[in-house]
């Protein structure tokens, strides 16, 4: 009797090459850029910066009403900037075409959001100390004329930086009722004021505004930080 081991063939499944995975990175990058643009174009960035700077100054001065001050400046910035961009969308189209397109497509949504912000500003001013209200109202009134005042680059940088500095530093300091002395306010002014001026100069060096800007392109890196 002959015995031997049987040869068994093990079946091997041949896998078909799979389709290439979708390129998610470019899609995610595009989505991220779109969200960032929407945040900036809707004046959310301006509101966030104003609120954050005011909050930081309030904390450094140990001022009461920190969140109240930050909310007031953030709401006012959101309302004023949206109002200006909606009203002046045609003229802004030359220097900021992407933002202007965003504003046109979402005009009514932004207008309603600005109206809500205006109500918030009114409520926050009404519940703030009298000295804070007496400073906030004139600053806000000047902001309503931003459409006309921003036509000269040098004048725009001067008055916008002054208004922002007065709001972000003046409101927290007044909330302390001067308990920290004028020296504390001057220290805050020394940090906030130049930073705002540098930001405004850099923002006005965009291609669409370069022709009318008194600053030359070679200075961009010195201010854009």
PDB file of C-alpha atoms in Angstrom:
ATOM      1  CA  UNK A   1       0.000   0.000   0.000  1.00  0.00           C
ATOM      2  CA  UNK A   2       1.498   3.282  -1.082  1.00  0.00           C
ATOM      3  CA  UNK A   3       0.952   6.327   0.991  1.00  0.00           C
ATOM      4  CA  UNK A   4       1.891   9.887   0.128  1.00  0.00           C
ATOM      5  CA  UNK A   5       0.991  13.405   1.085  1.00  0.00           C
ATOM      6  CA  UNK A   6      -1.544  15.069  -1.119  1.00  0.00           C
ATOM      7  CA  UNK A   7      -0.690  18.413  -2.598  1.00  0.00           C
ATOM      8  CA  UNK A   8      -3.297  21.002  -1.733  1.00  0.00           C
ATOM      9  CA  UNK A   9      -3.489  24.250  -3.639  1.00  0.00           C
ATOM     10  CA  UNK A  10      -4.451  27.180  -1.482  1.00  0.00           C
ATOM     11  CA  UNK A  11      -6.611  29.614  -3.447  1.00  0.00           C
ATOM     12  CA  UNK A  12      -5.280  33.134  -3.506  1.00  0.00           C
ATOM     13  CA  UNK A  13      -7.706  35.952  -3.943  1.00  0.00           C
ATOM     14  CA  UNK A  14      -6.454  38.537  -6.348  1.00  0.00           C
ATOM     15  CA  UNK A  15      -7.442  42.000  -5.211  1.00  0.00           C
ATOM     16  CA  UNK A  16      -8.375  44.540  -7.805  1.00  0.00           C
ATOM     17  CA  UNK A  17      -6.569  47.848  -7.447  1.00  0.00           C
ATOM     18  CA  UNK A  18      -8.739  50.204  -5.473  1.00  0.00           C
ATOM     19  CA  UNK A  19      -9.697  53.615  -6.690  1.00  0.00           C
ATOM     20  CA  UNK A  20      -7.444  56.394  -5.415  1.00  0.00           C
ATOM     21  CA  UNK A  21      -8.611  58.005  -2.200  1.00  0.00           C
ATOM     22  CA  UNK A  22     -10.164  61.423  -2.705  1.00  0.00           C
ATOM     23  CA  UNK A  23      -7.819  64.302  -2.149  1.00  0.00           C
ATOM     24  CA  UNK A  24      -9.203  65.606   1.134  1.00  0.00           C
ATOM     25  CA  UNK A  25      -6.422  68.034   1.936  1.00  0.00           C
ATOM     26  CA  UNK A  26      -7.169  70.534  -0.853  1.00  0.00           C
ATOM     27  CA  UNK A  27     -10.885  70.372  -0.014  1.00  0.00           C
ATOM     28  CA  UNK A  28     -10.223  70.956   3.684  1.00  0.00           C
ATOM     29  CA  UNK A  29      -7.849  73.791   2.885  1.00  0.00           C
ATOM     30  CA  UNK A  30     -10.403  75.408   0.604  1.00  0.00           C
ATOM     31  CA  UNK A  31     -13.114  75.066   3.252  1.00  0.00           C
ATOM     32  CA  UNK A  32     -10.857  76.540   5.910  1.00  0.00           C
ATOM     33  CA  UNK A  33      -9.959  79.506   3.728  1.00  0.00           C
ATOM     34  CA  UNK A  34     -13.623  80.049   2.901  1.00  0.00           C
ATOM     35  CA  UNK A  35     -14.598  80.068   6.580  1.00  0.00           C
ATOM     36  CA  UNK A  36     -11.755  82.438   7.448  1.00  0.00           C
ATOM     37  CA  UNK A  37     -12.773  84.793   4.642  1.00  0.00           C
ATOM     38  CA  UNK A  38     -16.410  84.712   5.768  1.00  0.00           C
ATOM     39  CA  UNK A  39     -15.354  85.490   9.344  1.00  0.00           C
ATOM     40  CA  UNK A  40     -13.320  88.477   8.187  1.00  0.00           C
ATOM     41  CA  UNK A  41     -15.731  89.739   5.524  1.00  0.00           C
ATOM     42  CA  UNK A  42     -18.704  89.632   7.890  1.00  0.00           C
ATOM     43  CA  UNK A  43     -16.818  91.923  10.329  1.00  0.00           C
ATOM     44  CA  UNK A  44     -16.513  89.072  12.797  1.00  0.00           C
ATOM     45  CA  UNK A  45     -12.740  89.540  12.841  1.00  0.00           C
ATOM     46  CA  UNK A  46     -13.004  93.265  13.589  1.00  0.00           C
ATOM     47  CA  UNK A  47     -15.423  92.541  16.429  1.00  0.00           C
ATOM     48  CA  UNK A  48     -13.193  89.799  17.831  1.00  0.00           C
ATOM     49  CA  UNK A  49     -10.094  91.999  17.752  1.00  0.00           C
ATOM     50  CA  UNK A  50     -11.886  94.903  19.401  1.00  0.00           C
ATOM     51  CA  UNK A  51     -13.345  92.704  22.109  1.00  0.00           C
ATOM     52  CA  UNK A  52     -10.051  90.902  22.754  1.00  0.00           C
ATOM     53  CA  UNK A  53      -7.983  94.098  23.029  1.00  0.00           C
ATOM     54  CA  UNK A  54     -10.557  95.696  25.332  1.00  0.00           C
ATOM     55  CA  UNK A  55     -10.675  92.583  27.484  1.00  0.00           C
ATOM     56  CA  UNK A  56      -6.856  92.513  27.764  1.00  0.00           C
ATOM     57  CA  UNK A  57      -6.692  96.183  28.748  1.00  0.00           C
ATOM     58  CA  UNK A  58      -9.492  95.704  31.289  1.00  0.00           C
ATOM     59  CA  UNK A  59      -7.668  92.784  32.843  1.00  0.00           C
ATOM     60  CA  UNK A  60      -4.389  94.708  33.011  1.00  0.00           C
ATOM     61  CA  UNK A  61      -6.153  97.612  34.733  1.00  0.00           C
ATOM     62  CA  UNK A  62      -8.147  95.240  36.962  1.00  0.00           C
ATOM     63  CA  UNK A  63     -11.225  97.112  35.832  1.00  0.00           C
ATOM     64  CA  UNK A  64     -14.707  95.964  36.792  1.00  0.00           C
ATOM     65  CA  UNK A  65     -17.103  95.177  33.983  1.00  0.00           C
ATOM     66  CA  UNK A  66     -14.445  93.455  31.872  1.00  0.00           C
ATOM     67  CA  UNK A  67     -16.881  91.394  29.837  1.00  0.00           C
ATOM     68  CA  UNK A  68     -19.285  94.332  29.600  1.00  0.00           C
ATOM     69  CA  UNK A  69     -16.573  96.552  28.090  1.00  0.00           C
ATOM     70  CA  UNK A  70     -15.387  93.847  25.698  1.00  0.00           C
ATOM     71  CA  UNK A  71     -18.933  93.101  24.542  1.00  0.00           C
ATOM     72  CA  UNK A  72     -19.628  96.804  24.014  1.00  0.00           C
ATOM     73  CA  UNK A  73     -16.583  97.372  21.795  1.00  0.00           C
ATOM     74  CA  UNK A  74     -17.082  94.099  19.897  1.00  0.00           C
ATOM     75  CA  UNK A  75     -20.780  94.790  19.212  1.00  0.00           C
ATOM     76  CA  UNK A  76     -20.087  98.371  18.154  1.00  0.00           C
ATOM     77  CA  UNK A  77     -17.301  97.294  15.793  1.00  0.00           C
ATOM     78  CA  UNK A  78     -19.532  94.637  14.235  1.00  0.00           C
ATOM     79  CA  UNK A  79     -22.363  97.118  13.696  1.00  0.00           C
ATOM     80  CA  UNK A  80     -20.246 100.014  12.375  1.00  0.00           C
ATOM     81  CA  UNK A  81     -18.109  97.952  10.009  1.00  0.00           C
ATOM     82  CA  UNK A  82     -21.045  96.046   8.572  1.00  0.00           C
ATOM     83  CA  UNK A  83     -23.015  99.241   8.089  1.00  0.00           C
ATOM     84  CA  UNK A  84     -20.103 100.832   6.251  1.00  0.00           C
ATOM     85  CA  UNK A  85     -19.458  97.810   4.024  1.00  0.00           C
ATOM     86  CA  UNK A  86     -23.109  97.450   3.087  1.00  0.00           C
ATOM     87  CA  UNK A  87     -23.523 101.142   2.279  1.00  0.00           C
ATOM     88  CA  UNK A  88     -20.218 101.509   0.432  1.00  0.00           C
ATOM     89  CA  UNK A  89     -20.054  98.174  -1.356  1.00  0.00           C
ATOM     90  CA  UNK A  90     -19.725  99.692  -4.842  1.00  0.00           C
ATOM     91  CA  UNK A  91     -16.694 101.845  -4.041  1.00  0.00           C
ATOM     92  CA  UNK A  92     -15.063  99.086  -1.979  1.00  0.00           C
ATOM     93  CA  UNK A  93     -15.324  96.757  -4.953  1.00  0.00           C
ATOM     94  CA  UNK A  94     -12.157  98.189  -6.525  1.00  0.00           C
ATOM     95  CA  UNK A  95      -9.930  97.533  -3.520  1.00  0.00           C
ATOM     96  CA  UNK A  96     -11.681  94.492  -1.991  1.00  0.00           C
ATOM     97  CA  UNK A  97     -13.581  92.661  -4.759  1.00  0.00           C
ATOM     98  CA  UNK A  98     -13.890  89.356  -2.894  1.00  0.00           C
ATOM     99  CA  UNK A  99     -15.254  91.021   0.215  1.00  0.00           C
ATOM    100  CA  UNK A 100     -17.655  93.140  -1.825  1.00  0.00           C
ATOM    101  CA  UNK A 101     -18.988  90.039  -3.580  1.00  0.00           C
ATOM    102  CA  UNK A 102     -19.517  88.393  -0.186  1.00  0.00           C
ATOM    103  CA  UNK A 103     -21.373  91.467   1.088  1.00  0.00           C
ATOM    104  CA  UNK A 104     -23.648  91.668  -1.971  1.00  0.00           C
ATOM    105  CA  UNK A 105     -24.624  88.012  -1.735  1.00  0.00           C
ATOM    106  CA  UNK A 106     -25.398  88.188   1.981  1.00  0.00           C
ATOM    107  CA  UNK A 107     -26.537  91.781   2.298  1.00  0.00           C
ATOM    108  CA  UNK A 108     -29.824  91.078   4.077  1.00  0.00           C
ATOM    109  CA  UNK A 109     -28.356  88.554   6.506  1.00  0.00           C
ATOM    110  CA  UNK A 110     -25.586  90.978   7.449  1.00  0.00           C
ATOM    111  CA  UNK A 111     -28.038  93.861   7.730  1.00  0.00           C
ATOM    112  CA  UNK A 112     -30.173  91.899  10.194  1.00  0.00           C
ATOM    113  CA  UNK A 113     -27.112  90.842  12.166  1.00  0.00           C
ATOM    114  CA  UNK A 114     -25.955  94.467  12.304  1.00  0.00           C
ATOM    115  CA  UNK A 115     -29.385  95.537  13.575  1.00  0.00           C
ATOM    116  CA  UNK A 116     -29.173  92.984  16.382  1.00  0.00           C
ATOM    117  CA  UNK A 117     -25.677  94.242  17.221  1.00  0.00           C
ATOM    118  CA  UNK A 118     -26.985  97.830  17.323  1.00  0.00           C
ATOM    119  CA  UNK A 119     -29.630  96.805  19.858  1.00  0.00           C
ATOM    120  CA  UNK A 120     -26.912  95.147  21.891  1.00  0.00           C
ATOM    121  CA  UNK A 121     -24.800  98.310  21.794  1.00  0.00           C
ATOM    122  CA  UNK A 122     -27.732 100.401  22.987  1.00  0.00           C
ATOM    123  CA  UNK A 123     -28.396  98.050  25.890  1.00  0.00           C
ATOM    124  CA  UNK A 124     -24.739  97.866  26.901  1.00  0.00           C
ATOM    125  CA  UNK A 125     -24.354 101.645  26.833  1.00  0.00           C
ATOM    126  CA  UNK A 126     -27.526 102.111  28.865  1.00  0.00           C
ATOM    127  CA  UNK A 127     -26.227  99.798  31.599  1.00  0.00           C
ATOM    128  CA  UNK A 128     -22.669 101.165  31.657  1.00  0.00           C
ATOM    129  CA  UNK A 129     -21.380 103.925  33.940  1.00  0.00           C
ATOM    130  CA  UNK A 130     -22.206 107.428  32.782  1.00  0.00           C
ATOM    131  CA  UNK A 131     -18.571 108.274  32.029  1.00  0.00           C
ATOM    132  CA  UNK A 132     -18.294 105.204  29.771  1.00  0.00           C
ATOM    133  CA  UNK A 133     -21.488 106.144  27.946  1.00  0.00           C
ATOM    134  CA  UNK A 134     -20.268 109.724  27.432  1.00  0.00           C
ATOM    135  CA  UNK A 135     -17.169 108.361  25.700  1.00  0.00           C
ATOM    136  CA  UNK A 136     -18.824 105.520  23.753  1.00  0.00           C
ATOM    137  CA  UNK A 137     -21.573 107.629  22.184  1.00  0.00           C
ATOM    138  CA  UNK A 138     -19.259 110.176  20.446  1.00  0.00           C
ATOM    139  CA  UNK A 139     -16.943 107.391  19.228  1.00  0.00           C
ATOM    140  CA  UNK A 140     -19.896 105.508  17.787  1.00  0.00           C
ATOM    141  CA  UNK A 141     -21.280 108.660  16.193  1.00  0.00           C
ATOM    142  CA  UNK A 142     -17.982 109.311  14.415  1.00  0.00           C
ATOM    143  CA  UNK A 143     -17.985 105.696  13.251  1.00  0.00           C
ATOM    144  CA  UNK A 144     -21.324 106.210  11.531  1.00  0.00           C
ATOM    145  CA  UNK A 145     -19.599 108.703   9.211  1.00  0.00           C
ATOM    146  CA  UNK A 146     -16.779 106.294   8.375  1.00  0.00           C
ATOM    147  CA  UNK A 147     -17.958 106.120   4.773  1.00  0.00           C
ATOM    148  CA  UNK A 148     -17.111 109.782   4.241  1.00  0.00           C
ATOM    149  CA  UNK A 149     -14.160 110.086   6.586  1.00  0.00           C
ATOM    150  CA  UNK A 150     -12.147 107.185   5.164  1.00  0.00           C
ATOM    151  CA  UNK A 151     -11.494 108.792   1.768  1.00  0.00           C
ATOM    152  CA  UNK A 152      -8.101 110.256   2.682  1.00  0.00           C
ATOM    153  CA  UNK A 153      -5.580 107.567   3.633  1.00  0.00           C
ATOM    154  CA  UNK A 154      -3.607 109.643   6.154  1.00  0.00           C
ATOM    155  CA  UNK A 155      -6.770 111.025   7.732  1.00  0.00           C
ATOM    156  CA  UNK A 156      -8.315 107.556   7.812  1.00  0.00           C
ATOM    157  CA  UNK A 157      -5.343 106.041   9.632  1.00  0.00           C
ATOM    158  CA  UNK A 158      -5.296 108.898  12.152  1.00  0.00           C
ATOM    159  CA  UNK A 159      -8.957 108.969  13.063  1.00  0.00           C
ATOM    160  CA  UNK A 160      -9.605 105.208  12.966  1.00  0.00           C
ATOM    161  CA  UNK A 161      -6.577 104.480  15.157  1.00  0.00           C
ATOM    162  CA  UNK A 162      -7.646 107.237  17.553  1.00  0.00           C
ATOM    163  CA  UNK A 163     -11.215 105.945  17.759  1.00  0.00           C
ATOM    164  CA  UNK A 164     -10.149 102.351  18.326  1.00  0.00           C
ATOM    165  CA  UNK A 165      -7.573 103.346  20.941  1.00  0.00           C
ATOM    166  CA  UNK A 166     -10.062 105.566  22.759  1.00  0.00           C
ATOM    167  CA  UNK A 167     -12.572 102.724  22.870  1.00  0.00           C
ATOM    168  CA  UNK A 168     -10.232  99.857  23.745  1.00  0.00           C
ATOM    169  CA  UNK A 169      -8.305 101.816  26.392  1.00  0.00           C
ATOM    170  CA  UNK A 170     -10.617 104.639  27.411  1.00  0.00           C
ATOM    171  CA  UNK A 171     -13.668 102.529  28.212  1.00  0.00           C
ATOM    172  CA  UNK A 172     -11.847 100.112  30.572  1.00  0.00           C
ATOM    173  CA  UNK A 173      -9.974 102.971  32.248  1.00  0.00           C
ATOM    174  CA  UNK A 174     -13.135 105.010  32.828  1.00  0.00           C
ATOM    175  CA  UNK A 175     -14.751 101.907  34.320  1.00  0.00           C
ATOM    176  CA  UNK A 176     -12.085 102.007  37.051  1.00  0.00           C
ATOM    177  CA  UNK A 177     -13.179 105.583  37.833  1.00  0.00           C
ATOM    178  CA  UNK A 178      -9.554 106.642  37.528  1.00  0.00           C
ATOM    179  CA  UNK A 179      -8.485 104.500  40.493  1.00  0.00           C
ATOM    180  CA  UNK A 180      -5.343 103.363  38.657  1.00  0.00           C
ATOM    181  CA  UNK A 181      -4.265 106.872  37.694  1.00  0.00           C
ATOM    182  CA  UNK A 182      -3.517 108.355  34.301  1.00  0.00           C
ATOM    183  CA  UNK A 183      -0.154 106.546  34.182  1.00  0.00           C
ATOM    184  CA  UNK A 184      -1.877 103.179  33.712  1.00  0.00           C
ATOM    185  CA  UNK A 185      -3.930 104.515  30.825  1.00  0.00           C
ATOM    186  CA  UNK A 186      -0.800 105.969  29.196  1.00  0.00           C
ATOM    187  CA  UNK A 187       0.992 102.631  29.425  1.00  0.00           C
ATOM    188  CA  UNK A 188      -1.957 100.925  27.733  1.00  0.00           C
ATOM    189  CA  UNK A 189      -2.056 103.648  25.084  1.00  0.00           C
ATOM    190  CA  UNK A 190       1.627 103.092  24.393  1.00  0.00           C
ATOM    191  CA  UNK A 191       1.008  99.469  23.482  1.00  0.00           C
ATOM    192  CA  UNK A 192      -2.393  99.630  21.805  1.00  0.00           C
ATOM    193  CA  UNK A 193      -2.062 102.838  19.773  1.00  0.00           C
ATOM    194  CA  UNK A 194       1.078 102.018  17.740  1.00  0.00           C
ATOM    195  CA  UNK A 195      -0.182  98.487  17.053  1.00  0.00           C
ATOM    196  CA  UNK A 196      -3.418  99.831  15.623  1.00  0.00           C
ATOM    197  CA  UNK A 197      -1.596 102.409  13.494  1.00  0.00           C
ATOM    198  CA  UNK A 198       0.716  99.710  12.104  1.00  0.00           C
ATOM    199  CA  UNK A 199      -2.238  97.463  11.294  1.00  0.00           C
ATOM    200  CA  UNK A 200      -4.062 100.262   9.482  1.00  0.00           C
ATOM    201  CA  UNK A 201      -0.994 101.222   7.460  1.00  0.00           C
ATOM    202  CA  UNK A 202      -0.475  97.603   6.413  1.00  0.00           C
ATOM    203  CA  UNK A 203      -4.142  97.156   5.479  1.00  0.00           C
ATOM    204  CA  UNK A 204      -3.996 100.218   3.238  1.00  0.00           C
ATOM    205  CA  UNK A 205      -1.048  98.827   1.277  1.00  0.00           C
ATOM    206  CA  UNK A 206      -3.256  96.310  -0.504  1.00  0.00           C
ATOM    207  CA  UNK A 207      -2.990  96.384  -4.291  1.00  0.00           C
ATOM    208  CA  UNK A 208      -6.297  98.133  -4.756  1.00  0.00           C
ATOM    209  CA  UNK A 209      -5.302 101.009  -2.478  1.00  0.00           C
ATOM    210  CA  UNK A 210      -1.650 101.273  -3.393  1.00  0.00           C
ATOM    211  CA  UNK A 211      -2.040 104.099  -5.895  1.00  0.00           C
ATOM    212  CA  UNK A 212      -3.566 106.444  -3.346  1.00  0.00           C
ATOM    213  CA  UNK A 213      -1.405 105.367  -0.414  1.00  0.00           C
ATOM    214  CA  UNK A 214       1.377 107.690   0.763  1.00  0.00           C
ATOM    215  CA  UNK A 215       3.432 104.661   1.804  1.00  0.00           C
ATOM    216  CA  UNK A 216       5.554 102.739  -0.681  1.00  0.00           C
ATOM    217  CA  UNK A 217       5.584  98.941  -1.117  1.00  0.00           C
ATOM    218  CA  UNK A 218       9.119  98.602   0.226  1.00  0.00           C
ATOM    219  CA  UNK A 219       7.800  99.556   3.653  1.00  0.00           C
ATOM    220  CA  UNK A 220       5.146  96.855   3.779  1.00  0.00           C
ATOM    221  CA  UNK A 221       7.217  94.372   5.758  1.00  0.00           C
ATOM    222  CA  UNK A 222       8.048  96.985   8.333  1.00  0.00           C
ATOM    223  CA  UNK A 223       4.397  97.495   9.208  1.00  0.00           C
ATOM    224  CA  UNK A 224       2.680  94.191   8.357  1.00  0.00           C
ATOM    225  CA  UNK A 225       3.268  92.069  11.452  1.00  0.00           C
TER     226      UNK A 225
END
